[in-house]
Amino acid sequence: MRRILLFLIFLIFQLSLVAQKNNVVCSDGLFRSTPEAEGVKSEGILKFIESVETCNMELHSFMLLRHGKVVTEGWWNPYQPDMRHIMYSVSKTYTSTAVGFAIAEKRLSLDDKVISFFPEYSECPINSFVKSLTVRNLLNMSAGEEPFTDFRLRDVDWIKAFLCANQDPLKVNKFTYNSYAAYLMSAILQRVTGSTLLDYLQPRLFDPLQMKDVVSEQSPAGIVCGGWGMSIRTADMAKLGQLYLQKGKWNGRQLLPASWIEEAIKAQIENGTSLTDAEKAKSDWAQGYGYYLWRCQHNAYRADGSYGQCIIVMPDQDAVLAITANVNDMQKELQQVWEHILPAFASNKLPENRKAYNALTQKLKTLELPSPFKTKSEIKKDNFSKIYAMESNDLGIRNIALKQKDNLCYLTIRTNSATHNFVCGNNLWRYSETNKNSPYYNTIYRNPIGLSPFAVAGNYIWTDSENMCLKLIFIEDSSNENYHITFDKKRIIVLVTNSEASESLPIRMVGNLETEFE
């Protein structure tokens, strides 16, 4: 009897070890498991990775959850798990989540008239279309068109521009994608709660789900943009998807009413009306639209942002997939999910497949963006440190300092008001932080106040003995700057380009050697 008891204790102990192995909780608060343990084929995930790379899709990260556990995750160097990534329109889903909380707290309702929240604009020439708009119209994209292209100009009253726009009455109750509807929704939330969107979500969503350091662009009026501008980590994207999959429940606590989730994820309005039935069947932009959520093929739904940001929730598979990227063809990106990830799901736990799992694990360790340079130079230069006084230039740069030591290049840019330091690795990515606005935010219609410092990854090579190329990627918004520096005796010629002005000619600067330390 004693032997049987000892054997049972030993067996329970071994089973607990297996359970711990497949249910590891990490610092982000998510459980980790293995694909096969949760009924997912490792080879299917590997095919997905290989396919997006073969198609030259620039994914930055992905995280796949099955049965509430992370079964695989990967980041393409220089992107890293602890770094935020811009969400673009995925931000809208956080806004609609806040609306769900506010409705549950009876601070507003779906049928409230939009104009009722802005009495100071009641004397504007508001047409009947705008007078009839409700919160529901803002959420399901039936609020008309955006007033004008430069709506985000810093000296414009965004609310007034929206409310006073001469909207087409034929757009009533018709799907028309409008990011500023989400901005108006954020403004309404700020009025009824007395808090910004992020502050309101902090105790209700961010704290319970352990979402840390969430930031967002704001309007000149200090209102969170709502329709774009949030930056968040991949794991926190996955958590939002999991919260929706669990009908608003987290760790046994009902955060959002299940009834709200059910309403938010179903098709509230028809989209893709210009497509044929055959075209609709293949399009993930024609399956219907909920409350800042897109219906997808295969009974899935998603939060969706420009350039490939998405949180895909697959209820039939009890799965969530979060992706950050820089992809232009998002339908093609989603198609990779349907062709490779979807068939990888099994209804039950799968036998361990060590070969496939090891192949996937090895692949995840080597994920990296393609080299930023067209050629891979092996040229080595002696260590040096030089400071150049720059002649008058369009960028307002007064000095450029360059220091090369131990295969690192230290770039310092000085203007009349600031000094910015960057580190670049020789054919390797190296990280730094800067208060210098990224190219994405360095425009007249984006507001970077409160968002810096920005995480930057730097890389450089010598293309020949007199020419150096440096690339700086601003990790959180994926914009980049490129410096081509020609060393011409005691001066340098610098050509600067960036991803936000890729069609423009390089900005040319000339600098004269001021100080040199060999």
PDB file of C-alpha atoms in Angstrom, residues 379-500:
ATOM      1  CA  ILE A 379      35.616  47.256 -45.336  1.00  0.00           C
ATOM      2  CA  LYS A 380      37.115  48.027 -41.930  1.00  0.00           C
ATOM      3  CA  LYS A 381      38.277  51.463 -40.844  1.00  0.00           C
ATOM      4  CA  ASP A 382      40.497  52.521 -38.001  1.00  0.00           C
ATOM      5  CA  ASN A 383      38.898  54.112 -34.965  1.00  0.00           C
ATOM      6  CA  PHE A 384      38.394  57.855 -35.220  1.00  0.00           C
ATOM      7  CA  SER A 385      36.438  60.768 -33.753  1.00  0.00           C
ATOM      8  CA  LYS A 386      35.588  63.846 -35.842  1.00  0.00           C
ATOM      9  CA  ILE A 387      33.357  66.888 -35.423  1.00  0.00           C
ATOM     10  CA  TYR A 388      32.154  68.843 -38.461  1.00  0.00           C
ATOM     11  CA  ALA A 389      30.701  72.333 -38.621  1.00  0.00           C
ATOM     12  CA  MET A 390      27.817  72.145 -41.053  1.00  0.00           C
ATOM     13  CA  GLU A 391      27.126  74.865 -43.566  1.00  0.00           C
ATOM     14  CA  SER A 392      23.610  76.364 -43.594  1.00  0.00           C
ATOM     15  CA  ASN A 393      21.097  73.608 -44.426  1.00  0.00           C
ATOM     16  CA  ASP A 394      17.367  72.878 -44.569  1.00  0.00           C
ATOM     17  CA  LEU A 395      17.502  70.644 -41.482  1.00  0.00           C
ATOM     18  CA  GLY A 396      18.953  73.298 -39.208  1.00  0.00           C
ATOM     19  CA  ILE A 397      21.867  71.039 -38.249  1.00  0.00           C
ATOM     20  CA  ARG A 398      24.816  72.970 -36.806  1.00  0.00           C
ATOM     21  CA  ASN A 399      27.277  70.141 -36.110  1.00  0.00           C
ATOM     22  CA  ILE A 400      27.651  66.465 -36.914  1.00  0.00           C
ATOM     23  CA  ALA A 401      30.025  64.389 -34.801  1.00  0.00           C
ATOM     24  CA  LEU A 402      31.106  60.902 -35.866  1.00  0.00           C
ATOM     25  CA  LYS A 403      32.999  58.461 -33.704  1.00  0.00           C
ATOM     26  CA  GLN A 404      33.904  54.938 -34.729  1.00  0.00           C
ATOM     27  CA  LYS A 405      35.116  52.504 -32.098  1.00  0.00           C
ATOM     28  CA  ASP A 406      34.922  48.703 -31.750  1.00  0.00           C
ATOM     29  CA  ASN A 407      32.625  48.245 -34.784  1.00  0.00           C
ATOM     30  CA  LEU A 408      30.214  50.862 -33.484  1.00  0.00           C
ATOM     31  CA  CYS A 409      29.537  54.271 -34.989  1.00  0.00           C
ATOM     32  CA  TYR A 410      28.340  57.014 -32.658  1.00  0.00           C
ATOM     33  CA  LEU A 411      26.440  59.756 -34.491  1.00  0.00           C
ATOM     34  CA  THR A 412      25.742  63.069 -32.776  1.00  0.00           C
ATOM     35  CA  ILE A 413      23.559  65.708 -34.390  1.00  0.00           C
ATOM     36  CA  ARG A 414      23.478  69.214 -32.910  1.00  0.00           C
ATOM     37  CA  THR A 415      20.975  71.919 -33.783  1.00  0.00           C
ATOM     38  CA  ASN A 416      20.603  75.342 -32.181  1.00  0.00           C
ATOM     39  CA  SER A 417      18.170  73.907 -29.632  1.00  0.00           C
ATOM     40  CA  ALA A 418      19.100  70.248 -29.039  1.00  0.00           C
ATOM     41  CA  THR A 419      21.715  67.496 -29.219  1.00  0.00           C
ATOM     42  CA  HIS A 420      20.749  64.013 -30.398  1.00  0.00           C
ATOM     43  CA  ASN A 421      22.921  60.897 -29.968  1.00  0.00           C
ATOM     44  CA  PHE A 422      22.600  57.612 -31.874  1.00  0.00           C
ATOM     45  CA  VAL A 423      24.496  54.319 -31.892  1.00  0.00           C
ATOM     46  CA  CYS A 424      24.865  52.171 -35.038  1.00  0.00           C
ATOM     47  CA  GLY A 425      26.363  48.699 -35.309  1.00  0.00           C
ATOM     48  CA  ASN A 426      28.568  47.665 -38.209  1.00  0.00           C
ATOM     49  CA  ASN A 427      26.123  45.512 -40.202  1.00  0.00           C
ATOM     50  CA  LEU A 428      24.341  44.977 -36.888  1.00  0.00           C
ATOM     51  CA  TRP A 429      21.457  46.743 -35.164  1.00  0.00           C
ATOM     52  CA  ARG A 430      22.251  48.673 -32.011  1.00  0.00           C
ATOM     53  CA  TYR A 431      19.773  50.544 -29.837  1.00  0.00           C
ATOM     54  CA  SER A 432      19.528  54.037 -28.426  1.00  0.00           C
ATOM     55  CA  GLU A 433      16.839  56.501 -27.371  1.00  0.00           C
ATOM     56  CA  THR A 434      16.260  60.005 -28.639  1.00  0.00           C
ATOM     57  CA  ASN A 435      14.042  63.023 -28.107  1.00  0.00           C
ATOM     58  CA  LYS A 436      14.417  63.845 -31.800  1.00  0.00           C
ATOM     59  CA  ASN A 437      11.068  63.500 -33.554  1.00  0.00           C
ATOM     60  CA  SER A 438      10.871  60.554 -35.891  1.00  0.00           C
ATOM     61  CA  PRO A 439      10.137  61.285 -39.568  1.00  0.00           C
ATOM     62  CA  TYR A 440       6.598  60.021 -38.931  1.00  0.00           C
ATOM     63  CA  TYR A 441       5.970  62.663 -36.275  1.00  0.00           C
ATOM     64  CA  ASN A 442       8.052  65.398 -37.857  1.00  0.00           C
ATOM     65  CA  THR A 443       5.167  66.683 -39.987  1.00  0.00           C
ATOM     66  CA  ILE A 444       2.689  69.529 -39.674  1.00  0.00           C
ATOM     67  CA  TYR A 445      -0.264  67.256 -38.937  1.00  0.00           C
ATOM     68  CA  ARG A 446       1.091  64.877 -36.304  1.00  0.00           C
ATOM     69  CA  ASN A 447       1.467  65.717 -32.645  1.00  0.00           C
ATOM     70  CA  PRO A 448       4.385  64.000 -30.833  1.00  0.00           C
ATOM     71  CA  ILE A 449       3.960  65.849 -27.525  1.00  0.00           C
ATOM     72  CA  GLY A 450       4.568  63.479 -24.621  1.00  0.00           C
ATOM     73  CA  LEU A 451       5.603  60.519 -26.780  1.00  0.00           C
ATOM     74  CA  SER A 452       9.411  60.784 -26.643  1.00  0.00           C
ATOM     75  CA  PRO A 453      11.949  59.436 -25.969  1.00  0.00           C
ATOM     76  CA  PHE A 454      11.741  57.265 -29.072  1.00  0.00           C
ATOM     77  CA  ALA A 455      13.510  53.901 -29.333  1.00  0.00           C
ATOM     78  CA  VAL A 456      15.911  53.819 -32.286  1.00  0.00           C
ATOM     79  CA  ALA A 457      17.847  50.998 -33.943  1.00  0.00           C
ATOM     80  CA  GLY A 458      20.966  51.997 -35.897  1.00  0.00           C
ATOM     81  CA  ASN A 459      23.040  50.188 -38.529  1.00  0.00           C
ATOM     82  CA  TYR A 460      25.972  51.283 -40.703  1.00  0.00           C
ATOM     83  CA  ILE A 461      28.474  50.078 -43.291  1.00  0.00           C
ATOM     84  CA  TRP A 462      31.347  51.462 -45.332  1.00  0.00           C
ATOM     85  CA  THR A 463      30.499  51.019 -49.007  1.00  0.00           C
ATOM     86  CA  ASP A 464      34.084  51.916 -49.866  1.00  0.00           C
ATOM     87  CA  SER A 465      36.996  53.676 -48.159  1.00  0.00           C
ATOM     88  CA  GLU A 466      35.354  57.111 -48.449  1.00  0.00           C
ATOM     89  CA  ASN A 467      31.610  56.430 -48.178  1.00  0.00           C
ATOM     90  CA  MET A 468      29.581  55.450 -45.132  1.00  0.00           C
ATOM     91  CA  CYS A 469      25.838  54.660 -44.998  1.00  0.00           C
ATOM     92  CA  LEU A 470      23.825  54.810 -41.779  1.00  0.00           C
ATOM     93  CA  LYS A 471      20.211  53.791 -41.225  1.00  0.00           C
ATOM     94  CA  LEU A 472      18.144  54.752 -38.187  1.00  0.00           C
ATOM     95  CA  ILE A 473      14.812  52.954 -37.629  1.00  0.00           C
ATOM     96  CA  PHE A 474      12.453  54.598 -35.155  1.00  0.00           C
ATOM     97  CA  ILE A 475      11.122  51.347 -33.760  1.00  0.00           C
ATOM     98  CA  GLU A 476       7.773  52.496 -32.386  1.00  0.00           C
ATOM     99  CA  ASP A 477       6.456  53.916 -35.666  1.00  0.00           C
ATOM    100  CA  SER A 478       8.778  52.124 -38.151  1.00  0.00           C
ATOM    101  CA  SER A 479       9.787  55.328 -39.941  1.00  0.00           C
ATOM    102  CA  ASN A 480      13.468  55.656 -40.787  1.00  0.00           C
ATOM    103  CA  GLU A 481      16.232  58.102 -41.670  1.00  0.00           C
ATOM    104  CA  ASN A 482      19.153  57.368 -43.989  1.00  0.00           C
ATOM    105  CA  TYR A 483      22.505  59.162 -44.066  1.00  0.00           C
ATOM    106  CA  HIS A 484      24.964  58.731 -46.925  1.00  0.00           C
ATOM    107  CA  ILE A 485      28.222  60.376 -45.853  1.00  0.00           C
ATOM    108  CA  THR A 486      31.117  60.998 -48.219  1.00  0.00           C
ATOM    109  CA  PHE A 487      34.453  61.843 -46.588  1.00  0.00           C
ATOM    110  CA  ASP A 488      36.270  64.313 -48.829  1.00  0.00           C
ATOM    111  CA  LYS A 489      39.550  65.208 -47.136  1.00  0.00           C
ATOM    112  CA  LYS A 490      38.613  67.771 -44.465  1.00  0.00           C
ATOM    113  CA  ARG A 491      34.937  67.955 -45.267  1.00  0.00           C
ATOM    114  CA  ILE A 492      31.923  65.680 -45.511  1.00  0.00           C
ATOM    115  CA  ILE A 493      29.013  65.654 -47.924  1.00  0.00           C
ATOM    116  CA  VAL A 494      25.864  64.259 -46.309  1.00  0.00           C
ATOM    117  CA  LEU A 495      22.750  63.133 -48.204  1.00  0.00           C
ATOM    118  CA  VAL A 496      19.695  62.624 -45.974  1.00  0.00           C
ATOM    119  CA  THR A 497      16.486  60.806 -46.892  1.00  0.00           C
ATOM    120  CA  ASN A 498      13.625  59.430 -44.814  1.00  0.00           C
ATOM    121  CA  SER A 499      10.704  57.047 -45.230  1.00  0.00           C
ATOM    122  CA  GLU A 500       8.076  59.783 -44.969  1.00  0.00           C
TER     123      GLU A 500
END
